[in-house]
CSV table of C-alpha atoms in Angstrom, one decimal:
chain,number,residue,atom,x,y,z
W,1,UNK,CA,-4.1,-23.0,24.2
W,2,UNK,CA,-7.0,-21.5,26.2
W,3,UNK,CA,-7.3,-18.4,24.0
W,4,UNK,CA,-6.3,-17.2,20.5
W,5,UNK,CA,-3.4,-14.9,20.0
W,6,UNK,CA,-2.6,-13.4,16.7
W,7,UNK,CA,0.1,-10.9,15.5
W,8,UNK,CA,-0.4,-10.4,11.7
W,9,UNK,CA,1.5,-7.5,10.2
W,10,UNK,CA,1.5,-6.9,6.5
W,11,UNK,CA,3.5,-4.7,4.2
W,12,UNK,CA,1.0,-3.8,1.6
W,13,UNK,CA,2.0,-2.1,-1.7
W,14,UNK,CA,-0.2,-0.9,-4.6
W,15,UNK,CA,0.4,1.4,-7.5
W,16,UNK,CA,-1.4,4.1,-9.4
W,17,UNK,CA,-3.2,2.9,-12.5
W,18,UNK,CA,-1.4,3.3,-15.9
W,19,UNK,CA,-3.8,5.8,-17.3
W,20,UNK,CA,-4.4,7.6,-13.9
W,21,UNK,CA,-3.4,10.9,-12.5
W,22,UNK,CA,-0.3,10.6,-10.2
W,23,UNK,CA,-0.5,11.3,-6.5
W,24,UNK,CA,0.5,14.9,-6.2
W,25,UNK,CA,2.4,15.9,-3.0
W,26,UNK,CA,-0.6,17.9,-1.8
W,27,UNK,CA,-2.8,14.8,-1.9
W,28,UNK,CA,-0.4,12.4,-0.2
W,29,UNK,CA,-0.5,13.3,3.4
W,30,UNK,CA,-4.3,13.6,3.6
W,31,UNK,CA,-4.6,10.4,1.6
W,32,UNK,CA,-2.3,8.5,4.0
W,33,UNK,CA,-4.3,9.9,7.0
W,34,UNK,CA,-7.5,8.7,5.3
W,35,UNK,CA,-6.0,5.2,4.6
W,36,UNK,CA,-5.0,5.0,8.3
W,37,UNK,CA,-8.6,5.8,9.3
W,38,UNK,CA,-9.8,3.0,6.9
W,39,UNK,CA,-7.4,0.5,8.4
W,40,UNK,CA,-8.6,1.4,11.9
W,41,UNK,CA,-12.3,1.2,10.9
W,42,UNK,CA,-11.6,-2.5,9.9
W,43,UNK,CA,-10.1,-3.2,13.3
W,44,UNK,CA,-6.6,-3.1,12.0
W,45,UNK,CA,-3.8,-0.9,13.4
W,46,UNK,CA,-1.9,1.4,11.0
W,47,UNK,CA,1.8,1.4,11.8
W,48,UNK,CA,3.1,3.6,8.9
W,49,UNK,CA,1.8,4.7,5.5
W,50,UNK,CA,3.9,6.5,2.9
W,51,UNK,CA,4.7,6.4,-0.8
W,52,UNK,CA,5.5,8.5,-3.8
W,53,UNK,CA,3.7,9.9,-6.9
W,54,UNK,CA,3.0,6.4,-8.3
W,55,UNK,CA,2.4,4.0,-5.3
W,56,UNK,CA,1.7,3.6,-1.7
W,57,UNK,CA,3.2,1.4,1.1
W,58,UNK,CA,1.1,0.5,4.1
W,59,UNK,CA,2.5,-1.3,7.2
W,60,UNK,CA,-0.5,-2.4,9.3
W,61,UNK,CA,-1.7,-5.1,11.6
W,62,UNK,CA,-4.8,-7.0,10.6
W,63,UNK,CA,-7.3,-8.6,12.9
W,64,UNK,CA,-7.4,-12.3,12.8
W,65,UNK,CA,-10.9,-12.4,11.2
W,66,UNK,CA,-9.9,-10.2,8.2
W,67,UNK,CA,-9.1,-11.8,4.8
W,68,UNK,CA,-6.2,-10.0,3.1
W,69,UNK,CA,-7.9,-9.7,-0.3
W,70,UNK,CA,-11.0,-8.1,1.3
W,71,UNK,CA,-8.9,-5.7,3.4
W,72,UNK,CA,-6.9,-4.5,0.4
W,73,UNK,CA,-9.9,-4.3,-1.9
W,74,UNK,CA,-11.7,-2.1,0.6
W,75,UNK,CA,-8.6,0.1,1.2
W,76,UNK,CA,-8.2,0.7,-2.6
W,77,UNK,CA,-11.9,1.2,-3.4
W,78,UNK,CA,-12.6,3.6,-0.5
W,79,UNK,CA,-9.4,5.6,-0.8
W,80,UNK,CA,-10.0,6.0,-4.6
W,81,UNK,CA,-13.5,7.2,-3.9
W,82,UNK,CA,-12.3,9.6,-1.2
W,83,UNK,CA,-9.7,11.1,-3.6
W,84,UNK,CA,-12.4,11.6,-6.2
W,85,UNK,CA,-14.7,13.3,-3.7
W,86,UNK,CA,-12.0,15.4,-2.0
W,87,UNK,CA,-9.9,16.5,-4.9
W,88,UNK,CA,-12.0,17.4,-8.0
W,89,UNK,CA,-9.0,17.2,-10.3
W,90,UNK,CA,-8.5,13.5,-9.2
W,91,UNK,CA,-11.8,12.3,-10.6
W,92,UNK,CA,-9.9,10.1,-13.1
W,93,UNK,CA,-7.7,8.5,-10.5
W,94,UNK,CA,-7.5,4.8,-10.1
W,95,UNK,CA,-5.2,2.2,-8.5
W,96,UNK,CA,-3.7,-0.6,-10.4
W,97,UNK,CA,-5.7,-3.9,-10.3
W,98,UNK,CA,-3.1,-5.8,-8.3
W,99,UNK,CA,-1.2,-5.4,-5.1
W,100,UNK,CA,1.5,-7.0,-3.0
W,101,UNK,CA,1.0,-8.1,0.6
W,102,UNK,CA,4.0,-9.4,2.5
W,103,UNK,CA,4.1,-10.8,6.0
W,104,UNK,CA,6.3,-9.0,8.5
W,105,UNK,CA,7.4,-10.6,11.8
W,106,UNK,CA,7.4,-8.5,14.9
W,107,UNK,CA,11.2,-8.5,14.8
W,108,UNK,CA,11.2,-7.1,11.3
W,109,UNK,CA,8.8,-4.2,12.0
W,110,UNK,CA,11.6,-1.6,12.6
W,111,UNK,CA,13.3,-2.5,9.3
W,112,UNK,CA,10.1,-2.3,7.2
W,113,UNK,CA,9.1,0.9,9.0
W,114,UNK,CA,12.4,2.6,8.2
W,115,UNK,CA,12.1,1.4,4.5
W,116,UNK,CA,8.6,2.8,4.2
W,117,UNK,CA,9.6,6.1,5.9
W,118,UNK,CA,12.4,6.6,3.3
W,119,UNK,CA,10.4,6.3,0.1
W,120,UNK,CA,11.2,9.6,-1.5
W,121,UNK,CA,15.0,9.1,-1.2
W,122,UNK,CA,14.7,5.4,-2.1
W,123,UNK,CA,12.9,6.1,-5.3
W,124,UNK,CA,15.4,8.5,-6.6
W,125,UNK,CA,17.5,5.4,-7.2
W,126,UNK,CA,14.9,2.7,-8.0
W,127,UNK,CA,11.6,2.7,-9.9
W,128,UNK,CA,8.5,1.3,-8.4
W,129,UNK,CA,8.6,-1.5,-11.0
W,130,UNK,CA,12.1,-2.5,-10.0
W,131,UNK,CA,11.0,-2.3,-6.3
W,132,UNK,CA,8.2,-4.8,-7.1
W,133,UNK,CA,10.5,-7.1,-8.9
W,134,UNK,CA,12.8,-7.1,-5.8
W,135,UNK,CA,10.0,-7.7,-3.4
W,136,UNK,CA,8.7,-10.6,-5.4
W,137,UNK,CA,12.1,-12.1,-5.9
W,138,UNK,CA,12.8,-11.9,-2.2
W,139,UNK,CA,9.6,-13.8,-1.6
W,140,UNK,CA,10.4,-16.4,-4.3
W,141,UNK,CA,7.5,-15.2,-6.5
W,142,UNK,CA,8.0,-15.0,-10.3
W,143,UNK,CA,7.4,-11.6,-11.9
W,144,UNK,CA,5.5,-11.7,-15.2
W,145,UNK,CA,6.3,-8.5,-17.2
W,146,UNK,CA,3.1,-9.1,-19.3
W,147,UNK,CA,0.9,-8.5,-16.2
W,148,UNK,CA,2.4,-5.1,-15.6
W,149,UNK,CA,0.5,-3.4,-18.4
């Protein structure tokens, strides 16, 4: 091939730390906008960001030069710092140590986008922990309850 072509879309999920303040409704929309800015600053393209009081979902494309673990680490560190600086009552906020990052094909973008858009309604029926279990099971990854905290 005379050139390189890459379409890497990830569905990234991470939760609020066990001892942390939850994400209040008033903080969520500004936080999601800030995360979108962070994604763009790393040459990614934010597709959709949404979540609930205890976790966030990010659907984004990544540039081919970007390692997933570095990308997610930077999103978590910078968004946490931004929350501390922007909302004084969030100074104790932290994200959980881990995260999930699941590849999404171009044909699956609409399905994942709809899933992320519907977080509030979805989590009236299913906890974040159960959601993580299902994601991991769908990907053939074992879930170790001891690691949850």
